[in-house]
N, CA, C and O of each residue as an XYZ file, in Angstrom:
540
protein
N      41.271    -83.247     -2.556
C      40.601    -84.314     -2.902
C      41.696    -85.278     -3.932
O      42.622    -84.878     -4.636
N      41.367    -86.190     -3.787
C      42.574    -87.002     -5.019
C      41.753    -86.577     -6.281
O      40.668    -86.008     -6.397
N      42.611    -87.033     -7.137
C      42.242    -86.616     -8.801
C      41.443    -87.498     -9.224
O      40.481    -87.048     -9.848
N      41.522    -89.043     -9.057
C      40.767    -90.200     -9.342
C      39.232    -89.778     -9.153
O      38.300    -90.005     -9.925
N      39.212    -89.065     -7.855
C      37.414    -88.743     -7.568
C      37.361    -87.535     -8.248
O      36.373    -87.537     -8.982
N      38.032    -86.444     -8.328
C      37.726    -85.126     -8.826
C      37.052    -85.236     -9.918
O      35.837    -85.067    -10.023
N      38.167    -85.658    -11.182
C      37.020    -86.063    -12.609
C      35.940    -86.348    -12.577
O      35.043    -85.536    -12.806
N      35.717    -87.735    -12.247
C      34.104    -88.546    -12.034
C      33.099    -87.292    -11.920
O      32.168    -87.014    -12.675
N      33.570    -86.572    -10.702
C      32.654    -86.023     -9.702
C      32.205    -84.394    -10.429
O      31.151    -83.770    -10.305
N      33.393    -84.058    -11.163
C      33.278    -83.425    -12.270
C      32.452    -83.495    -13.203
O      31.484    -82.742    -13.307
N      32.769    -84.506    -14.075
C      31.451    -85.005    -15.129
C      30.528    -85.251    -14.475
O      29.636    -84.886    -15.240
N      29.734    -85.827    -13.070
C      28.847    -86.342    -13.164
C      27.858    -84.738    -12.801
O      26.769    -84.461    -13.304
N      28.863    -83.651    -11.524
C      28.176    -82.576    -11.757
C      27.925    -81.701    -13.090
O      26.801    -81.224    -13.243
N      28.951    -81.461    -14.091
C      28.363    -80.961    -15.259
C      27.168    -81.579    -15.711
O      26.101    -80.976    -15.827
N      27.325    -82.655    -15.940
C      26.348    -83.669    -16.789
C      24.889    -83.259    -16.380
O      23.886    -83.034    -17.059
N      25.116    -83.242    -15.087
C      23.108    -82.971    -14.593
C      22.993    -81.514    -14.694
O      21.949    -81.105    -15.202
N      23.810    -80.697    -14.333
C      23.673    -79.254    -14.311
C      22.979    -78.663    -15.481
O      21.953    -77.986    -15.559
N      24.145    -79.274    -16.721
C      23.860    -79.095    -18.068
C      22.200    -79.852    -19.161
O      21.624    -79.518    -20.196
N      22.024    -81.063    -18.030
C      20.787    -81.597    -18.338
C      19.970    -81.088    -18.016
O      18.863    -81.434    -18.428
N      20.118    -79.911    -17.038
C      18.996    -79.697    -16.655
C      18.420    -78.226    -17.374
O      17.230    -77.933    -17.481
N      19.740    -77.276    -17.897
C      19.739    -76.343    -17.872
C      19.365    -76.601    -19.870
O      18.747    -75.699    -20.436
N      19.740    -77.647    -20.557
C      19.750    -77.953    -21.869
C      17.875    -77.960    -21.631
O      17.173    -77.123    -22.199
N      17.371    -78.902    -20.831
C      16.422    -79.584    -21.124
C      15.471    -78.370    -20.254
O      14.268    -78.498    -20.480
N      15.752    -77.463    -19.502
C      14.841    -76.184    -19.015
C      14.829    -75.199    -20.523
O      13.767    -74.674    -20.858
N      15.617    -75.080    -21.055
C      15.712    -74.194    -22.698
C      15.008    -74.705    -23.616
O      14.262    -74.057    -24.351
N      15.223    -76.199    -23.666
C      14.246    -76.572    -25.097
C      12.700    -76.955    -24.284
O      11.597    -76.942    -24.832
N      12.922    -77.214    -23.162
C      11.102    -77.303    -22.646
C      10.753    -76.463    -22.969
O       9.910    -76.484    -23.866
N      11.392    -74.725    -22.190
C      10.633    -73.621    -22.815
C      10.051    -73.162    -24.074
O       8.899    -72.756    -24.230
N      10.988    -73.271    -24.974
C      10.985    -73.063    -26.458
C       9.900    -73.685    -26.751
O       8.887    -73.057    -27.057
N       9.935    -74.957    -26.707
C       8.451    -75.517    -27.143
C       7.261    -76.021    -26.067
O       6.728    -76.996    -26.596
N       6.820    -75.826    -25.155
C       6.359    -75.169    -24.271
C       5.506    -76.393    -23.736
O       4.319    -76.403    -23.409
N       6.783    -77.809    -23.735
C       6.098    -79.140    -22.862
C       7.159    -79.621    -22.950
O       7.890    -79.160    -23.826
N       7.659    -80.694    -22.119
C       9.193    -81.759    -21.550
C       9.785    -82.197    -22.713
O       9.119    -83.040    -23.314
N      10.832    -81.882    -23.214
C      11.736    -82.313    -23.999
C      13.179    -82.436    -23.570
O      13.982    -81.518    -23.401
N      13.333    -83.525    -23.449
C      14.698    -83.535    -23.117
C      15.865    -83.669    -24.016
O      17.004    -83.246    -23.819
N      15.338    -84.420    -25.187
C      16.798    -83.863    -25.864
C      18.069    -85.109    -25.647
O      18.894    -85.312    -26.538
N      18.072    -85.604    -24.807
C      19.947    -85.894    -24.623
C      19.430    -87.942    -24.820
O      18.323    -88.475    -24.891
N      20.631    -88.438    -24.840
C      20.635    -89.496    -24.977
C      20.472    -90.587    -23.590
O      19.860    -91.655    -23.596
N      20.981    -90.160    -22.791
C      21.055    -90.840    -21.431
C      20.192    -89.559    -20.389
O      20.538    -88.395    -20.188
N      18.948    -90.331    -19.850
C      18.059    -89.762    -18.950
C      18.948    -89.248    -17.833
O      19.869    -89.725    -17.170
N      18.226    -87.937    -17.896
C      18.739    -86.453    -16.552
C      20.169    -86.771    -16.613
O      20.648    -87.105    -15.529
N      21.183    -86.745    -17.881
C      22.360    -86.218    -17.763
C      22.552    -86.170    -19.420
O      22.057    -86.811    -20.347
N      23.598    -85.004    -19.316
C      24.030    -84.656    -20.777
C      25.556    -84.552    -20.666
O      26.213    -83.758    -19.993
N      26.066    -85.759    -21.665
C      27.497    -86.095    -21.408
C      28.364    -85.283    -22.359
O      29.539    -85.598    -22.543
N      27.752    -84.156    -23.014
C      28.550    -83.425    -23.649
C      28.673    -81.912    -22.661
O      29.531    -81.031    -22.713
N      27.486    -82.030    -21.801
C      28.086    -81.141    -20.733
C      29.102    -81.706    -19.559
O      29.875    -80.978    -18.937
N      28.995    -82.843    -19.403
C      29.686    -83.458    -18.735
C      31.444    -83.467    -18.535
O      32.115    -83.124    -17.562
N      31.869    -84.015    -19.894
C      32.764    -83.922    -21.379
C      33.294    -82.111    -20.979
O      34.386    -81.786    -20.511
N      32.358    -81.353    -21.271
C      32.751    -79.984    -21.077
C      33.147    -79.461    -20.274
O      34.060    -78.657    -20.459
N      32.595    -79.711    -18.961
C      32.894    -79.488    -17.378
C      34.344    -80.057    -17.115
O      35.184    -79.340    -16.572
N      34.661    -81.476    -17.539
C      36.206    -81.651    -17.289
C      37.105    -80.728    -17.946
O      38.028    -80.098    -17.430
N      36.666    -80.728    -19.317
C      37.640    -80.005    -20.201
C      37.981    -78.835    -19.849
O      39.188    -78.591    -19.859
N      37.174    -77.928    -19.498
C      37.015    -76.847    -19.172
C      37.775    -76.571    -17.675
O      38.530    -75.608    -17.541
N      37.575    -77.243    -16.888
C      38.378    -77.870    -15.355
C      39.396    -77.878    -15.523
O      40.039    -77.154    -14.763
N      40.127    -78.604    -16.503
C      41.331    -79.023    -17.046
C      42.431    -77.929    -17.492
O      43.604    -77.878    -17.125
N      41.874    -77.225    -18.217
C      42.199    -75.921    -19.158
C      42.460    -75.095    -18.181
O      43.606    -74.690    -17.987
N      41.190    -74.651    -17.259
C      41.484    -73.561    -16.357
C      42.241    -73.814    -15.147
O      42.273    -72.883    -14.343
N      42.987    -75.106    -14.790
C      43.816    -75.572    -13.899
C      44.873    -75.254    -14.079
O      45.615    -74.836    -13.191
N      45.219    -75.399    -15.426
C      46.630    -75.639    -16.236
C      47.260    -74.415    -17.019
O      48.456    -74.315    -17.293
N      46.119    -73.359    -17.386
C      46.402    -72.623    -17.816
C      46.841    -71.442    -17.374
O      45.905    -70.896    -16.789
N      48.024    -70.622    -17.360
C      48.130    -69.718    -16.791
C      48.379    -68.290    -17.493
O      49.372    -67.580    -17.654
N      47.144    -68.207    -17.805
C      46.860    -66.827    -18.658
C      45.316    -66.068    -18.198
O      44.396    -66.783    -17.801
N      45.179    -64.761    -18.287
C      44.356    -63.774    -17.978
C      42.836    -64.509    -18.084
O      42.510    -65.264    -18.999
N      42.136    -64.191    -17.152
C      40.810    -64.271    -17.410
C      39.735    -64.028    -18.780
O      38.873    -64.815    -19.170
N      39.909    -63.366    -19.065
C      39.120    -63.161    -20.752
C      40.075    -64.288    -20.975
O      39.751    -65.449    -20.723
N      41.264    -63.955    -21.451
C      42.227    -65.326    -22.381
C      41.484    -66.567    -21.986
O      41.060    -67.309    -22.871
N      41.312    -66.821    -20.826
C      41.037    -68.384    -20.366
C      39.518    -68.441    -20.705
O      38.989    -69.551    -20.770
N      38.648    -67.113    -20.964
C      37.140    -67.725    -21.242
C      37.198    -67.643    -22.727
O      36.517    -68.425    -23.389
N      37.957    -66.757    -23.302
C      37.932    -67.038    -25.047
C      38.369    -68.469    -25.258
O      37.630    -69.260    -25.845
N      39.572    -68.824    -24.784
C      39.918    -70.762    -25.210
C      38.871    -71.106    -24.682
O      38.290    -71.596    -25.651
N      38.038    -71.233    -23.639
C      37.610    -72.269    -23.662
C      35.847    -71.904    -24.101
O      35.082    -72.806    -23.758
N      35.244    -70.807    -24.740
C      34.213    -70.924    -25.323
C      34.613    -71.567    -26.735
O      33.798    -72.336    -27.242
N      36.008    -71.259    -27.508
C      36.578    -72.053    -28.329
C      36.558    -73.741    -28.119
O      36.516    -74.531    -29.061
N      36.591    -74.053    -26.958
C      36.940    -75.557    -27.062
C      35.367    -76.125    -26.635
O      35.025    -77.305    -26.709
N      34.644    -75.175    -26.245
C      33.101    -75.432    -25.882
C      32.457    -75.910    -27.380
O      31.898    -76.986    -27.593
N      32.700    -74.773    -28.401
C      32.130    -74.254    -29.517
C      32.957    -76.235    -30.691
O      32.463    -77.152    -31.347
N      34.035    -75.895    -30.334
C      34.593    -77.069    -31.059
C      34.231    -78.716    -30.277
O      34.323    -79.529    -31.197
N      33.981    -79.227    -29.373
C      33.173    -80.065    -28.345
C      31.909    -80.263    -29.167
O      31.538    -81.316    -29.687
N      31.195    -78.851    -29.205
C      29.824    -79.050    -29.853
C      29.811    -79.841    -31.414
O      29.354    -80.899    -31.846
N      30.419    -78.932    -31.855
C      30.686    -79.339    -33.176
C      30.908    -80.781    -33.522
O      30.144    -81.434    -34.233
N      32.121    -81.279    -32.914
C      32.334    -82.196    -32.857
C      31.868    -83.560    -32.048
O      32.651    -84.504    -31.941
N      30.989    -83.584    -31.676
C      29.450    -84.311    -31.016
C      28.969    -84.112    -32.062
O      29.041    -85.130    -32.750
N      28.334    -83.019    -32.734
C      27.415    -83.285    -33.799
C      27.782    -84.090    -34.892
O      27.045    -84.968    -35.340
N      29.309    -83.720    -35.498
C      29.793    -84.872    -36.382
C      29.597    -86.149    -36.031
O      29.080    -86.805    -36.935
N      29.848    -86.807    -34.936
C      30.372    -88.109    -34.479
C      29.057    -88.437    -34.055
O      29.042    -89.600    -33.652
N      27.539    -87.685    -33.955
C      26.358    -88.503    -33.619
C      25.765    -88.416    -35.370
O      24.900    -89.285    -35.480
N      25.902    -87.877    -36.338
C      25.411    -88.052    -37.252
C      26.191    -89.316    -38.008
O      25.649    -90.200    -38.672
N      27.245    -89.202    -37.800
C      28.624    -90.201    -38.190
C      28.014    -92.077    -37.929
O      27.792    -92.988    -38.727
N      27.930    -91.973    -36.439
C      27.926    -93.143    -35.794
C      26.308    -93.466    -35.536
O      25.702    -94.430    -36.004
N      25.786    -92.474    -34.719
C      24.350    -93.162    -34.218
C      23.311    -93.045    -35.606
O      22.363    -93.784    -35.872
N      23.823    -91.863    -36.391
C      22.908    -91.385    -37.378
C      21.491    -90.535    -36.985
O      20.286    -90.700    -37.178
N      22.024    -89.911    -36.574
C      21.135    -89.179    -35.314
C      21.298    -87.739    -35.181
O      22.501    -87.506    -35.071
N      20.363    -86.301    -35.130
C      21.368    -85.410    -35.119
C      20.449    -85.329    -34.041
O      19.252    -85.548    -34.229
N      20.909    -85.030    -32.921
C      20.276    -84.224    -31.551
C      19.693    -82.632    -31.664
O      18.666    -82.146    -31.191
N      20.623    -82.104    -32.371
C      20.078    -80.404    -32.301
C      20.205    -79.758    -33.470
O      21.273    -79.979    -34.040
N      19.492    -79.062    -33.988
C      19.426    -78.577    -35.682
C      19.436    -77.106    -35.509
O      18.367    -76.496    -35.500
N      20.420    -76.574    -35.389
C      20.282    -74.856    -35.638
C      20.178    -74.626    -36.830
O      20.365    -73.425    -37.023
N      19.842    -75.519    -38.324
C      20.210    -74.478    -39.813
C      18.893    -73.384    -39.848
O      18.757    -72.678    -40.848
N      18.316    -73.321    -39.164
C      17.061    -72.441    -39.002
C      17.996    -71.179    -38.631
O      17.885    -70.248    -39.428
N      18.795    -71.003    -37.685
C      19.429    -70.005    -37.530
C      20.531    -69.218    -38.095
O      21.368    -69.792    -38.791
N      20.598    -68.173    -37.904
C      21.423    -67.367    -38.619
C      23.022    -67.501    -38.355
O      23.321    -67.620    -37.167
N      23.619    -67.499    -38.875
C      24.915    -67.669    -38.881
C      25.781    -69.302    -38.436
O      26.773    -69.538    -37.747
N      25.032    -69.998    -39.050
C      25.615    -71.580    -38.545
C      26.033    -72.355    -39.230
O      25.909    -71.831    -40.337
N      26.560    -73.490    -39.393
C      27.712    -73.741    -39.650
C      26.842    -75.074    -39.865
O      26.094    -75.246    -38.902
N      26.699    -76.279    -41.065
C      25.883    -77.027    -41.198
C      24.664    -77.349    -39.796
O      23.989    -78.378    -39.782
N      24.617    -76.827    -39.264
C      23.710    -76.801    -38.258
C      23.688    -77.499    -37.197
O      22.730    -77.951    -36.570
N      25.305    -77.602    -36.935
C      25.685    -78.138    -35.663
C      26.169    -76.964    -34.790
O      26.259    -76.846    -33.568
N      26.356    -76.415    -35.466
C      26.897    -74.564    -34.277
C      26.511    -73.485    -34.725
O      26.559    -73.417    -35.953
N      26.182    -72.702    -34.259
C      25.763    -71.088    -34.395
C      25.985    -69.850    -32.798
O      26.139    -69.931    -31.579
N      25.861    -68.783    -33.901
C      26.562    -67.790    -33.324
C      25.837    -67.774    -31.643
O      26.442    -67.542    -30.596
N      24.108    -68.158    -31.845
C      23.565    -67.694    -30.716
C      24.126    -68.554    -29.829
O      24.646    -67.962    -28.884
N      24.224    -69.939    -29.783
C      24.385    -71.080    -28.981
C      26.078    -71.024    -28.620
O      26.546    -71.519    -27.595
N      26.908    -70.306    -29.692
C      28.260    -69.647    -29.164
C      27.748    -68.870    -28.179
O      27.670    -69.566    -27.166
N      27.258    -67.475    -27.926
C      26.738    -67.072    -26.880
C      26.731    -66.983    -25.527
O      27.203    -66.297    -24.620
N      25.514    -68.605    -25.850
C      25.437    -69.406    -24.478
C      26.389    -70.111    -24.479
O      26.340    -71.072    -23.711
N      27.332    -69.973    -25.126
C      28.853    -71.084    -24.402
C      29.408    -70.115    -23.472
O      29.573    -70.277    -22.263
N      29.745    -68.843    -24.338
C      30.264    -67.390    -23.600
C      29.274    -67.291    -22.032
O      29.911    -67.560    -21.014
N      28.432    -67.082    -21.933
C      27.803    -67.062    -20.490
C      28.713    -67.809    -19.523
O      29.539    -67.454    -18.683
N      27.996    -69.616    -20.201
C      28.304    -70.382    -19.310
C      29.770    -70.723    -19.028
O      29.952    -71.444    -18.047
N      30.985    -70.280    -19.805
C      32.229    -70.899    -19.400
C      32.301    -69.547    -18.733
O      32.800    -69.740    -17.624
N      32.094    -68.573    -18.860
C      32.476    -66.985    -17.459
C      31.681    -67.262    -16.288
O      31.930    -66.660    -15.244
N      30.457    -68.375    -16.371
C      29.945    -68.446    -14.710
C      30.828    -69.403    -14.413
O      31.327    -69.415    -13.287
N      31.226    -70.518    -15.519
C      32.041    -71.683    -14.599
C      33.358    -70.729    -14.216
O      33.549    -70.404    -13.044
N      33.857    -70.491    -14.815
C      35.558    -69.573    -14.896
C      35.061    -68.437    -13.223
O      35.912    -68.474    -12.334
N      34.307    -67.919    -13.055
C      34.029    -67.347    -11.719
C      33.994    -68.193    -10.733
O      34.689    -68.360     -9.731
N      32.987    -68.749    -11.215
C      32.840    -70.298     -9.822
C      34.016    -70.759     -9.693
O      34.480    -70.517     -8.579
N      34.680    -71.314    -10.359
C      36.273    -72.283    -10.584
C      37.214    -71.467     -9.848
O      38.011    -71.952     -9.044
N      37.102    -69.794    -10.209
C      38.245    -68.809     -9.783
C      37.924    -68.951     -7.755
O      38.631    -69.412     -6.858
N      36.757    -68.403     -7.748
C      35.488    -68.639     -6.555
C      36.311    -69.851     -5.532
O      36.845    -69.545     -4.465
N      36.288    -71.211     -6.075
C      36.398    -71.901     -5.193
C      37.786    -72.575     -5.133
O      38.170    -73.436     -4.342
N      38.507    -71.936     -6.238
C      40.100    -72.150     -5.731
C      40.894    -71.155     -5.237
O      42.107    -71.289     -5.077
N      40.095    -69.873     -4.913
C      40.862    -69.069     -3.980
C      40.163    -69.072     -2.782
O      40.379    -68.112     -2.042
N      39.037    -70.286     -2.247
C      38.401    -69.664     -1.007
C      39.189    -71.003     -0.076
O      39.350    -71.144      1.137
N      39.606    -71.945     -1.360
C      40.382    -73.206     -0.331
C      41.888    -72.707     -0.209
O      42.641    -73.623      0.121
N      42.466    -71.562     -0.381
C      43.709    -71.629     -0.241
C      43.422    -70.971      1.379
O      44.369    -70.768      2.139
């Protein structure tokens, strides 16, 4: 597949899949439908994260473990940067982890870092499966 189509497809799939995960989790916590995204049925941060992880996994020639660790660090940095930008530009907080232990200004915390670990590991396994099955 040509790269000019690949990245938008990864962005779209990541954004829709991320919206589904995030909305399901948020709705389960509060007991009613709670999407919490800027764009209906799409999570921009998950779309960007999917592209970043794809670029990292496809270019870094490192072990599975280090690729997951690096991917988690990138996802947490993306979440922090997105939270700062949403507060600075939109004057709106899309998430608030300040009630959770081990949080940093309510924008990132240990629990959601663990969720990024689970998602990044699954994405890395899926990436490995797709790339080895194409050969």
